[in-house]
């Protein structure tokens, strides 16, 4: 392996588990190199403001979809996470909805959050200057001179040879960074399928598909034509019907009939991303048994529900997420 890339590899794979800043920082640098359109002919300079935008993108998408925890200290989350979350809260308030949207799709100016967005970037830049940019180069009391810094100006410099190497090995480095990032997140989170989540964020395919196709089954539970809310037990008017993941989608990252119920719009557990109570879990198990009885036993969905009941998915997932 190229000696320069070997240094990157060592820094990424051996850095401490304090938080995930170094992952965001290194990933942003590699992404900026990849996105450089002009041929690399001299020194390459990146501005911390552009690095901050990418860091915000990573944290925004990981947080808004999966609410992943980024450090071992729950009481005091890392600053950049707090700034990102604050911006997400402002965004939800503006939209008056908690529907997650990818960072790349948002124009903060159009939705009237230009100032707040710039403020967030400024805060991230400050943390990058103070904590991240120079620390990333240090390992075991040694400094790897993989780039030059101007911390006052907020700039990072790569010579031509190194910039070309980074570009050539970018796929390899993305893989190493995502691997290490996943390792860290697995240490901080009970959430499952973390490597899938980290990859999905890169691949632009965090899709939340329509749950309409499940109506045909959930309707089997309705007495007459009235749909009943799983949480409050009242009937639901047609324009108030919503399908809810009892164990929130951000934990499961999939749509499974055994985890889906009808509820009133706005009563979704998604809203809080909280795990359901034991009582709800018990009722869901009971519901699944009744539903299975009412389904035709010649479909894939029937088989899946049956397996979920036999293998006790509801309780098992719930217990494992509670930690
Ligand atoms: Zn209700």
Short mmCIF file of C-alpha atoms and ligand atoms in Angstrom, two decimals:
data_model
loop_
_atom_site.label_atom_id
_atom_site.label_comp_id
_atom_site.label_asym_id
_atom_site.label_seq_id
_atom_site.Cartn_x
_atom_site.Cartn_y
_atom_site.Cartn_z
CA UNK A 1 0.00 0.00 0.00
CA UNK A 2 1.03 3.57 -0.63
CA UNK A 3 2.86 4.79 2.51
CA UNK A 4 0.75 7.90 2.69
CA UNK A 5 -2.49 5.93 2.52
CA UNK A 6 -1.10 3.52 5.10
CA UNK A 7 -0.78 6.47 7.47
CA UNK A 8 -4.41 7.39 6.92
CA UNK A 9 -5.39 3.81 7.43
CA UNK A 10 -3.51 3.67 10.75
CA UNK A 11 -4.96 6.95 11.98
CA UNK A 12 -8.50 5.87 11.17
CA UNK A 13 -8.32 2.36 12.54
CA UNK A 14 -6.50 3.24 15.75
CA UNK A 15 -8.04 6.50 16.84
CA UNK A 16 -9.77 6.56 20.21
CA UNK A 17 -13.49 6.03 20.79
CA UNK A 18 -14.14 9.44 22.38
CA UNK A 19 -16.62 10.43 19.72
CA UNK A 20 -17.00 10.19 15.96
CA UNK A 21 -15.60 13.62 15.00
CA UNK A 22 -12.47 12.19 13.44
CA UNK A 23 -14.57 9.99 11.22
CA UNK A 24 -16.64 12.91 10.01
CA UNK A 25 -13.53 15.02 9.51
CA UNK A 26 -11.58 12.42 7.53
CA UNK A 27 -14.59 11.40 5.49
CA UNK A 28 -15.25 15.02 4.58
CA UNK A 29 -11.66 15.50 3.41
CA UNK A 30 -11.79 12.43 1.19
CA UNK A 31 -15.18 13.45 -0.17
CA UNK A 32 -13.91 16.92 -1.00
CA UNK A 33 -10.93 15.45 -2.86
CA UNK A 34 -13.22 13.14 -4.80
CA UNK A 35 -15.47 16.04 -5.73
CA UNK A 36 -12.61 18.20 -6.97
CA UNK A 37 -13.37 18.66 -10.62
CA UNK A 38 -10.28 20.46 -11.84
CA UNK A 39 -7.19 18.36 -12.46
CA UNK A 40 -4.90 18.35 -9.45
CA UNK A 41 -1.80 20.22 -10.53
CA UNK A 42 -0.57 21.94 -7.43
CA UNK A 43 -1.36 22.31 -3.76
CA UNK A 44 -4.97 21.58 -2.92
CA UNK A 45 -6.67 23.79 -0.32
CA UNK A 46 -9.96 23.15 1.46
CA UNK A 47 -11.87 25.59 3.56
CA UNK A 48 -13.18 24.51 6.96
CA UNK A 49 -16.55 25.89 6.02
CA UNK A 50 -16.88 23.30 3.25
CA UNK A 51 -15.67 20.56 5.58
CA UNK A 52 -18.26 21.67 8.14
CA UNK A 53 -21.04 21.37 5.54
CA UNK A 54 -20.16 17.74 4.91
CA UNK A 55 -19.86 16.98 8.63
CA UNK A 56 -23.31 18.47 9.11
CA UNK A 57 -24.60 16.35 6.23
CA UNK A 58 -23.35 13.12 7.83
CA UNK A 59 -24.69 13.93 11.27
CA UNK A 60 -27.95 15.31 9.95
CA UNK A 61 -28.73 12.15 8.01
CA UNK A 62 -27.60 9.77 10.75
CA UNK A 63 -29.62 11.68 13.33
CA UNK A 64 -32.80 12.54 11.48
CA UNK A 65 -33.34 8.97 10.28
CA UNK A 66 -31.79 6.83 12.97
CA UNK A 67 -31.06 9.08 15.93
CA UNK A 68 -27.70 7.37 16.36
CA UNK A 69 -25.68 8.23 19.45
CA UNK A 70 -22.22 9.53 18.57
CA UNK A 71 -20.30 9.32 21.83
CA UNK A 72 -20.14 7.25 25.03
CA UNK A 73 -21.24 10.21 27.14
CA UNK A 74 -25.04 10.34 26.96
CA UNK A 75 -25.40 13.28 29.30
CA UNK A 76 -23.10 15.52 27.36
CA UNK A 77 -23.31 14.83 23.63
CA UNK A 78 -20.49 16.21 21.49
CA UNK A 79 -21.00 19.84 20.46
CA UNK A 80 -21.35 19.18 16.74
CA UNK A 81 -24.16 16.71 17.44
CA UNK A 82 -25.97 19.25 19.56
CA UNK A 83 -25.64 21.92 16.85
CA UNK A 84 -26.94 19.48 14.24
CA UNK A 85 -29.86 18.43 16.42
CA UNK A 86 -30.78 22.03 17.16
CA UNK A 87 -30.94 22.73 13.45
CA UNK A 88 -33.09 19.63 12.91
CA UNK A 89 -35.49 20.85 15.60
CA UNK A 90 -35.75 24.26 13.92
CA UNK A 91 -36.33 22.50 10.61
CA UNK A 92 -39.16 20.37 12.02
CA UNK A 93 -40.75 23.42 13.58
CA UNK A 94 -40.59 25.31 10.30
CA UNK A 95 -42.08 22.39 8.38
CA UNK A 96 -44.56 21.62 11.15
CA UNK A 97 -43.82 17.97 10.53
CA UNK A 98 -41.35 15.40 11.79
CA UNK A 99 -40.99 13.73 8.41
CA UNK A 100 -37.24 13.18 7.96
CA UNK A 101 -35.63 14.65 4.85
CA UNK A 102 -32.10 14.15 3.56
CA UNK A 103 -29.77 17.04 4.11
CA UNK A 104 -28.88 17.16 0.41
CA UNK A 105 -32.49 17.93 -0.49
CA UNK A 106 -32.88 20.95 1.74
CA UNK A 107 -32.39 24.55 0.71
CA UNK A 108 -32.11 26.38 4.00
CA UNK A 109 -32.56 29.75 2.35
CA UNK A 110 -35.88 28.83 0.75
CA UNK A 111 -37.32 27.53 3.99
CA UNK A 112 -36.17 30.63 5.86
CA UNK A 113 -33.38 29.11 7.93
CA UNK A 114 -30.37 30.65 6.15
CA UNK A 115 -29.13 32.47 9.25
CA UNK A 116 -29.56 29.45 11.50
CA UNK A 117 -27.76 27.27 8.98
CA UNK A 118 -24.79 29.66 8.80
CA UNK A 119 -24.72 29.85 12.58
CA UNK A 120 -24.59 26.04 12.78
CA UNK A 121 -21.72 25.92 10.30
CA UNK A 122 -19.83 28.55 12.26
CA UNK A 123 -20.14 26.49 15.42
CA UNK A 124 -18.97 23.36 13.65
CA UNK A 125 -16.00 25.21 12.16
CA UNK A 126 -15.01 26.34 15.64
CA UNK A 127 -15.03 22.78 16.96
CA UNK A 128 -13.07 21.54 13.96
CA UNK A 129 -10.43 24.20 14.60
CA UNK A 130 -10.19 23.63 18.32
CA UNK A 131 -10.56 19.89 18.66
CA UNK A 132 -10.51 17.92 15.49
CA UNK A 133 -8.19 19.08 12.71
CA UNK A 134 -4.91 18.69 14.59
CA UNK A 135 -5.94 15.78 16.81
CA UNK A 136 -6.68 13.60 13.83
CA UNK A 137 -2.97 13.68 12.89
CA UNK A 138 -1.83 12.45 16.30
CA UNK A 139 -1.50 8.83 17.27
CA UNK A 140 0.55 7.36 20.10
CA UNK A 141 2.42 10.59 20.69
CA UNK A 142 3.43 10.76 17.10
CA UNK A 143 2.23 13.27 14.56
CA UNK A 144 1.56 12.08 11.04
CA UNK A 145 2.13 15.01 8.70
CA UNK A 146 -0.61 14.04 6.30
CA UNK A 147 -1.66 17.63 5.67
CA UNK A 148 -0.81 21.19 6.66
CA UNK A 149 -3.13 23.39 8.64
CA UNK A 150 -3.83 27.06 9.00
CA UNK A 151 -6.06 27.00 12.02
CA UNK A 152 -6.61 30.73 12.12
CA UNK A 153 -7.83 30.90 8.58
CA UNK A 154 -9.52 27.54 8.77
CA UNK A 155 -7.75 25.90 5.85
CA UNK A 156 -6.17 22.53 5.18
CA UNK A 157 -3.51 21.95 2.52
CA UNK A 158 -2.47 18.84 0.61
CA UNK A 159 0.53 18.68 -1.69
CA UNK A 160 -0.07 17.34 -5.17
CA UNK A 161 1.30 13.83 -4.59
CA UNK A 162 -0.78 13.30 -1.48
CA UNK A 163 -3.90 14.75 -3.01
CA UNK A 164 -3.57 12.38 -5.97
CA UNK A 165 -3.05 9.42 -3.66
CA UNK A 166 -6.16 10.34 -1.65
CA UNK A 167 -8.19 10.55 -4.80
CA UNK A 168 -6.89 7.25 -6.12
CA UNK A 169 -7.57 5.42 -2.85
CA UNK A 170 -10.79 7.20 -1.97
CA UNK A 171 -12.99 4.09 -2.23
CA UNK A 172 -10.67 2.18 0.05
CA UNK A 173 -10.62 5.03 2.58
CA UNK A 174 -14.41 5.43 2.56
CA UNK A 175 -14.68 1.75 3.37
CA UNK A 176 -12.17 1.98 6.21
CA UNK A 177 -13.83 5.10 7.64
CA UNK A 178 -17.31 3.60 7.49
CA UNK A 179 -16.03 0.42 9.08
CA UNK A 180 -14.49 2.32 11.98
CA UNK A 181 -17.51 4.62 12.31
CA UNK A 182 -19.78 1.57 12.47
CA UNK A 183 -17.57 0.02 15.15
CA UNK A 184 -17.87 3.15 17.25
CA UNK A 185 -21.63 3.43 16.81
CA UNK A 186 -22.06 -0.20 17.78
CA UNK A 187 -20.33 0.61 21.04
CA UNK A 188 -22.64 3.56 21.76
CA UNK A 189 -26.00 2.27 20.46
CA UNK A 190 -28.37 -0.62 21.00
CA UNK A 191 -29.81 0.09 17.62
CA UNK A 192 -29.39 -2.86 15.22
CA UNK A 193 -28.19 -3.00 11.60
CA UNK A 194 -25.77 -0.18 12.12
CA UNK A 195 -23.51 -1.03 9.24
CA UNK A 196 -26.55 -1.14 6.96
CA UNK A 197 -27.63 2.24 8.24
CA UNK A 198 -24.22 3.82 7.76
CA UNK A 199 -24.05 2.42 4.24
CA UNK A 200 -27.61 3.41 3.39
CA UNK A 201 -26.82 7.00 4.25
CA UNK A 202 -23.98 6.97 1.71
CA UNK A 203 -25.92 5.22 -0.96
CA UNK A 204 -28.81 7.62 -0.87
CA UNK A 205 -31.31 4.84 -0.34
CA UNK A 206 -32.82 5.43 3.05
CA UNK A 207 -36.26 4.89 1.71
CA UNK A 208 -39.42 4.97 3.70
CA UNK A 209 -41.88 3.28 1.44
CA UNK A 210 -45.61 3.71 1.57
CA UNK A 211 -47.29 1.46 4.09
CA UNK A 212 -50.53 1.30 2.13
CA UNK A 213 -49.87 -2.25 1.03
CA UNK A 214 -50.32 -3.34 4.64
CA UNK A 215 -53.87 -1.99 4.84
CA UNK A 216 -55.25 -5.19 3.33
CA UNK A 217 -53.97 -7.13 6.35
CA UNK A 218 -54.52 -4.55 9.07
CA UNK A 219 -58.10 -4.19 7.85
CA UNK A 220 -58.68 -7.82 8.81
CA UNK A 221 -58.58 -6.64 12.40
CA UNK A 222 -61.36 -4.09 11.90
CA UNK A 223 -64.78 -5.05 13.13
CA UNK A 224 -67.22 -4.07 10.43
CA UNK A 225 -65.56 -1.23 8.59
CA UNK A 226 -64.22 0.68 11.54
CA UNK A 227 -60.49 0.92 12.03
CA UNK A 228 -59.44 1.02 15.62
CA UNK A 229 -56.48 2.94 17.00
CA UNK A 230 -53.91 0.63 18.59
CA UNK A 231 -53.05 3.19 21.25
CA UNK A 232 -56.28 4.81 22.39
CA UNK A 233 -58.74 2.15 21.21
CA UNK A 234 -61.05 4.70 19.57
CA UNK A 235 -62.30 4.42 15.99
CA UNK A 236 -60.30 6.33 13.41
CA UNK A 237 -61.89 8.53 10.75
CA UNK A 238 -60.61 7.80 7.24
CA UNK A 239 -58.64 11.02 6.98
CA UNK A 240 -57.01 10.36 10.34
CA UNK A 241 -55.69 6.88 9.58
CA UNK A 242 -52.00 6.31 9.95
CA UNK A 243 -49.92 3.12 10.00
CA UNK A 244 -47.44 3.09 12.84
CA UNK A 245 -44.31 1.10 13.65
CA UNK A 246 -44.81 0.08 17.28
CA UNK A 247 -41.07 -0.37 17.63
CA UNK A 248 -39.98 2.82 15.88
CA UNK A 249 -38.73 2.61 12.32
CA UNK A 250 -35.45 4.24 13.32
CA UNK A 251 -34.68 1.13 15.37
CA UNK A 252 -35.93 -1.49 12.94
CA UNK A 253 -35.05 0.20 9.67
CA UNK A 254 -37.62 -2.01 7.99
CA UNK A 255 -41.39 -2.41 7.58
CA UNK A 256 -42.69 -5.66 9.04
CA UNK A 257 -46.32 -6.57 9.41
CA UNK A 258 -45.72 -7.92 12.91
CA UNK A 259 -44.66 -4.43 13.97
CA UNK A 260 -47.37 -2.38 12.20
CA UNK A 261 -50.68 -1.11 13.58
CA UNK A 262 -53.29 1.50 12.81
CA UNK A 263 -53.37 4.64 14.88
CA UNK A 264 -54.59 8.21 14.77
CA UNK A 265 -52.37 10.54 12.78
CA UNK A 266 -50.11 12.37 15.15
CA UNK A 267 -50.28 9.62 17.71
CA UNK A 268 -47.36 7.85 16.06
CA UNK A 269 -44.57 6.59 18.22
CA UNK A 270 -42.30 7.89 15.46
CA UNK A 271 -42.81 11.30 16.82
CA UNK A 272 -40.84 10.63 19.92
CA UNK A 273 -38.76 7.73 18.63
CA UNK A 274 -39.34 6.13 21.99
CA UNK A 275 -39.65 2.44 22.64
CA UNK A 276 -43.15 1.24 23.50
CA UNK A 277 -44.22 0.17 26.97
CA UNK A 278 -44.33 -3.48 27.98
CA UNK A 279 -48.11 -3.29 27.92
CA UNK A 280 -48.09 -2.20 24.27
CA UNK A 281 -45.65 -4.97 23.48
CA UNK A 282 -47.94 -7.56 25.07
CA UNK A 283 -50.93 -6.23 23.18
CA UNK A 284 -48.97 -6.32 19.93
CA UNK A 285 -48.15 -9.98 20.49
CA UNK A 286 -51.79 -10.73 21.13
CA UNK A 287 -52.80 -8.77 18.03
CA UNK A 288 -50.33 -10.72 15.89
CA UNK A 289 -51.85 -14.05 16.94
CA UNK A 290 -55.36 -12.86 16.11
CA UNK A 291 -54.22 -11.40 12.83
CA UNK A 292 -52.55 -14.63 11.80
CA UNK A 293 -55.80 -16.48 12.42
CA UNK A 294 -57.61 -14.13 10.06
CA UNK A 295 -55.07 -14.25 7.24
CA UNK A 296 -55.03 -16.68 4.34
CA UNK A 297 -52.18 -19.06 4.82
CA UNK A 298 -50.87 -19.03 1.29
CA UNK A 299 -48.97 -15.76 1.19
CA UNK A 300 -45.42 -14.70 1.92
CA UNK A 301 -46.76 -12.20 4.44
CA UNK A 302 -48.53 -14.98 6.30
CA UNK A 303 -45.33 -16.99 6.49
CA UNK A 304 -43.39 -13.98 7.75
CA UNK A 305 -45.93 -13.20 10.43
CA UNK A 306 -45.95 -16.81 11.49
CA UNK A 307 -42.18 -16.86 11.80
CA UNK A 308 -42.24 -13.62 13.77
CA UNK A 309 -44.69 -15.17 16.25
CA UNK A 310 -42.81 -18.45 16.52
CA UNK A 311 -39.50 -16.71 17.02
CA UNK A 312 -40.92 -14.15 19.40
CA UNK A 313 -39.60 -11.17 17.40
CA UNK A 314 -41.72 -8.57 19.17
CA UNK A 315 -40.33 -9.26 22.59
CA UNK A 316 -36.85 -10.11 21.47
CA UNK A 317 -36.31 -6.91 19.51
CA UNK A 318 -37.93 -4.87 22.23
CA UNK A 319 -35.73 -6.35 24.95
CA UNK A 320 -32.56 -5.99 22.93
CA UNK A 321 -33.27 -2.31 22.21
CA UNK A 322 -34.04 -1.53 25.79
CA UNK A 323 -30.52 -2.70 26.57
ZN1 LIG B 1 -55.82 7.04 18.93
#
